[in-house]
Tab-separated table of C-alpha atoms in Angstrom:
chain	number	residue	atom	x	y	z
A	29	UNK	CA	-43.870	-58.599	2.631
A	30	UNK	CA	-45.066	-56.084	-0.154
A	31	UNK	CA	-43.241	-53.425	0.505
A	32	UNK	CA	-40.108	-55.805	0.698
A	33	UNK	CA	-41.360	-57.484	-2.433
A	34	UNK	CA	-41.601	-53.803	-4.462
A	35	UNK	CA	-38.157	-52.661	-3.134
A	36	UNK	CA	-36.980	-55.856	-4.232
A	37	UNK	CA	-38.419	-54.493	-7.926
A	38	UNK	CA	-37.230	-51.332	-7.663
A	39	UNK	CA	-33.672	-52.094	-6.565
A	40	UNK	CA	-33.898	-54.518	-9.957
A	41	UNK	CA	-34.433	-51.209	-12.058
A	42	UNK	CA	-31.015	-49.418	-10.995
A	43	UNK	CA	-32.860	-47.032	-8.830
A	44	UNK	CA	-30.273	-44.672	-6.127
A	45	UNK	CA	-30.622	-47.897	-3.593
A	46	UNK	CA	-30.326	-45.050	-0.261
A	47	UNK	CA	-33.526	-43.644	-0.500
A	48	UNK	CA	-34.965	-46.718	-1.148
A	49	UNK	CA	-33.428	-48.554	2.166
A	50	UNK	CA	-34.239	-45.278	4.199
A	51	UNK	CA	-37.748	-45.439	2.854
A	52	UNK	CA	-38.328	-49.050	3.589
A	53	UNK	CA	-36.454	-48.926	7.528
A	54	UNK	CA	-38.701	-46.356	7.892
A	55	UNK	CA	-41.938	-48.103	6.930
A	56	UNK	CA	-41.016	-51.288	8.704
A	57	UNK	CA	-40.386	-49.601	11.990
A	58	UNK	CA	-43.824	-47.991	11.203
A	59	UNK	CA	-44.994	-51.301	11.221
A	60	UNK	CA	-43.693	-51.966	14.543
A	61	UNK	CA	-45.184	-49.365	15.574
A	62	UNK	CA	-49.053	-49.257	14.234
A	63	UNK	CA	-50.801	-51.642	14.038
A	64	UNK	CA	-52.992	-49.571	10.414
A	65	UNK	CA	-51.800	-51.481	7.531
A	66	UNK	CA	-53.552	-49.126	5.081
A	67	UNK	CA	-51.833	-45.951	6.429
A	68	UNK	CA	-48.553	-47.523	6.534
A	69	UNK	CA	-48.745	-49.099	2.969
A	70	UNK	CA	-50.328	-45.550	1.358
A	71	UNK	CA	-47.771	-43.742	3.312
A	72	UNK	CA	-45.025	-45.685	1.682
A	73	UNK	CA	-46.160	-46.017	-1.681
A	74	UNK	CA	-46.850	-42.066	-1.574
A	75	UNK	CA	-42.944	-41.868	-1.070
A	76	UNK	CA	-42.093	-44.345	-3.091
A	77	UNK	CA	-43.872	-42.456	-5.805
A	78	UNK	CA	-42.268	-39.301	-5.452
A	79	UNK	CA	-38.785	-40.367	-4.525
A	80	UNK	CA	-39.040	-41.821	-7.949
A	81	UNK	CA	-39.987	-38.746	-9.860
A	82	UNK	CA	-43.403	-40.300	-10.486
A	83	UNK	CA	-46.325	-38.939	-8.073
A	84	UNK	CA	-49.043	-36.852	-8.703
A	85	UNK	CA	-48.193	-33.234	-8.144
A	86	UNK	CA	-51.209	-31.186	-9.838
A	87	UNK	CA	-54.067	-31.637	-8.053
A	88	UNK	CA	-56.700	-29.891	-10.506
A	89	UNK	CA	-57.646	-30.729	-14.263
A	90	UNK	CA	-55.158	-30.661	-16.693
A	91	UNK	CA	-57.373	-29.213	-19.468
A	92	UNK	CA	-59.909	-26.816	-17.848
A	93	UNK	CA	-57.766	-26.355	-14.666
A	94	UNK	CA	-61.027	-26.823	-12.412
A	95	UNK	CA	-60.561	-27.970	-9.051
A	96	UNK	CA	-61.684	-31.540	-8.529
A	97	UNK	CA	-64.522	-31.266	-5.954
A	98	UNK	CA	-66.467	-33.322	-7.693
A	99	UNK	CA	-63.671	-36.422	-7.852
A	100	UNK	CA	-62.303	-36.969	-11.425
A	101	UNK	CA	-60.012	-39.340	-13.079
A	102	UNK	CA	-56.418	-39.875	-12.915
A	103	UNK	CA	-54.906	-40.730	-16.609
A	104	UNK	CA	-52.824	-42.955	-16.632
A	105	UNK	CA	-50.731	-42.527	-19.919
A	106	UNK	CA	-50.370	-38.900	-19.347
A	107	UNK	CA	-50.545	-39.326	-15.432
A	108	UNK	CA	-52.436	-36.290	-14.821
A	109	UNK	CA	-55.955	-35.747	-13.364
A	110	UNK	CA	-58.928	-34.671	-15.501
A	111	UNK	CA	-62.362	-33.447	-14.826
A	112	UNK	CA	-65.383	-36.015	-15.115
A	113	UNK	CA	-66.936	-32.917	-17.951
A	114	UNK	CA	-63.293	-33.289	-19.797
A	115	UNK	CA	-62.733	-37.229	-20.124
A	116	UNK	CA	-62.735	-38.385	-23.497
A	117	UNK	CA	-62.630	-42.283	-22.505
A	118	UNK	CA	-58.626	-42.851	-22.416
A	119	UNK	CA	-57.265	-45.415	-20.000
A	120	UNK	CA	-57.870	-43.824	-16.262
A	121	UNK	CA	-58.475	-44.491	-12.624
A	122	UNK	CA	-62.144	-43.468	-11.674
A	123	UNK	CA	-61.756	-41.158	-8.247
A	124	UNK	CA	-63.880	-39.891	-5.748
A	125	UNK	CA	-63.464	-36.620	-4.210
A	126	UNK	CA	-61.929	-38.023	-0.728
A	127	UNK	CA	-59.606	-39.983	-2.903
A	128	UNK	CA	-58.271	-36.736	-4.188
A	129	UNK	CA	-58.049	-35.072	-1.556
A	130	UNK	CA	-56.112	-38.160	0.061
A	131	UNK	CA	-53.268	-38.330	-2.796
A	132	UNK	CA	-52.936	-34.685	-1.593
A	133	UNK	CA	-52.781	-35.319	1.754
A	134	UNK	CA	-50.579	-38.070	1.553
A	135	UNK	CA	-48.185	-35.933	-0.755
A	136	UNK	CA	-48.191	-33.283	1.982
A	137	UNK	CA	-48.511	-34.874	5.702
A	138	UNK	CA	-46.404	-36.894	7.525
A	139	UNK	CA	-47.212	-39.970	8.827
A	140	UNK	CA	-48.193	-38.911	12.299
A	141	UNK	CA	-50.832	-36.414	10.798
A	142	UNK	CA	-52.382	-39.091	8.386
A	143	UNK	CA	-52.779	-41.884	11.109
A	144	UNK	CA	-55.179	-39.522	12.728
A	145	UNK	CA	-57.323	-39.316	9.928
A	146	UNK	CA	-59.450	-42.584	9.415
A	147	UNK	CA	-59.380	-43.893	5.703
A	148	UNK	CA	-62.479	-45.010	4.240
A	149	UNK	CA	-61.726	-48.623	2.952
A	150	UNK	CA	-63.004	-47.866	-1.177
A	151	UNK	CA	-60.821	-44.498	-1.023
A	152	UNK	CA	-58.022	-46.231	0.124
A	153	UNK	CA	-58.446	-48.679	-2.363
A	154	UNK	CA	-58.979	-46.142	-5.382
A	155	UNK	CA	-55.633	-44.174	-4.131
A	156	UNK	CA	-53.575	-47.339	-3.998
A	157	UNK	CA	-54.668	-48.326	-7.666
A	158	UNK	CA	-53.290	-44.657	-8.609
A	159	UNK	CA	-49.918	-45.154	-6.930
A	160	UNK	CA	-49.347	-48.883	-8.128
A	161	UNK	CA	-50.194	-48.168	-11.524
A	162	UNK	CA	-47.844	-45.925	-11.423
A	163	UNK	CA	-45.388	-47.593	-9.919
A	164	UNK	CA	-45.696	-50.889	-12.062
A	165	UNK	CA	-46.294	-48.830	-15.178
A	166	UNK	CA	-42.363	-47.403	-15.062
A	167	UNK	CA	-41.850	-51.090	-13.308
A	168	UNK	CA	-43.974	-52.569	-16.574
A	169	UNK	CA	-45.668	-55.017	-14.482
A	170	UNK	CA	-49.464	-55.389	-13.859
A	171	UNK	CA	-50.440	-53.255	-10.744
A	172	UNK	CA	-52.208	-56.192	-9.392
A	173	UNK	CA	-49.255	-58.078	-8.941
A	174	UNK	CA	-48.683	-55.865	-5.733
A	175	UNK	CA	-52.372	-54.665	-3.957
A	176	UNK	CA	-52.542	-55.005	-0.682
A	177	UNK	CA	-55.578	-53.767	-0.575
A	178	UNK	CA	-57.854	-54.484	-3.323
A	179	UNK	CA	-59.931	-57.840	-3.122
């Protein structure tokens, strides 16, 4: 239903509709398939993301270019990740390191790779808040209108 319910967004916004309907087939068959809601719904909104231009693509802070092995924060205004030592307070998603390190993976992997790889549940949550803020921000709708995961 979300993923049907985000399309249905996204098809609203004039968005190149055959990427879109590959993207969803793809994800519902996955559902078929699996029975891991969490990999399945990352996995797509990962796409989604980047078939839209919009996913994260630096992995590393934007100001001191420091590798993020501590975790960091993911601004949301300039959508690029920062530091915890370089903040200065702007709107942001809060990330652990294994959330980082999953928006990479998921940007990289396919599918079959990730759903060997077991997702700790606050990660997962943390990496979907990145991707449907991002997502609902160029949709300008509340990101909470579509988590799947967070409670």
């Amino acid at each position: 239903y979300l993923i049907i319910k985000l399309v249905e967004r996204l098809i609203l916004e004039d968005v190149d509709e055959k990427p879109i309907f590959h993207l969803t087939v793809e994800n519902l068959q996955l559902i078929d398939r699996s029975s891991n809601w969490n990999h399945i719904w990352l996995n797509f909104l990962s796409k989604i993301t980047h078939k839209l231009g919009l996913g994260p693509t630096v992995f590393h802070c934007h100001r001191c270019e420091q590798t993020l092995f501590d975790g960091g924060r993911f601004q949301l205004g300039q959508q690029q990740f920062v530091c915890k030592s370089c903040f200065t307070g702007d709107e942001s998603v809060l990330l652990s390191p294994n959330s980082v390190k999953l928006l990479k993976l998921l940007q990289t992997n396919s599918f079959q790779m990730l759903s060997s790889i077991q997702f700790i549940d606050q990660v997962a949550v943390e990496v979907e808040e990145v991707y449907l803020r991002i997502v609902t921000d160029w949709l300008n709708k509340p990101w909470q209108a579509y988590s799947s995961l967070k409670k």
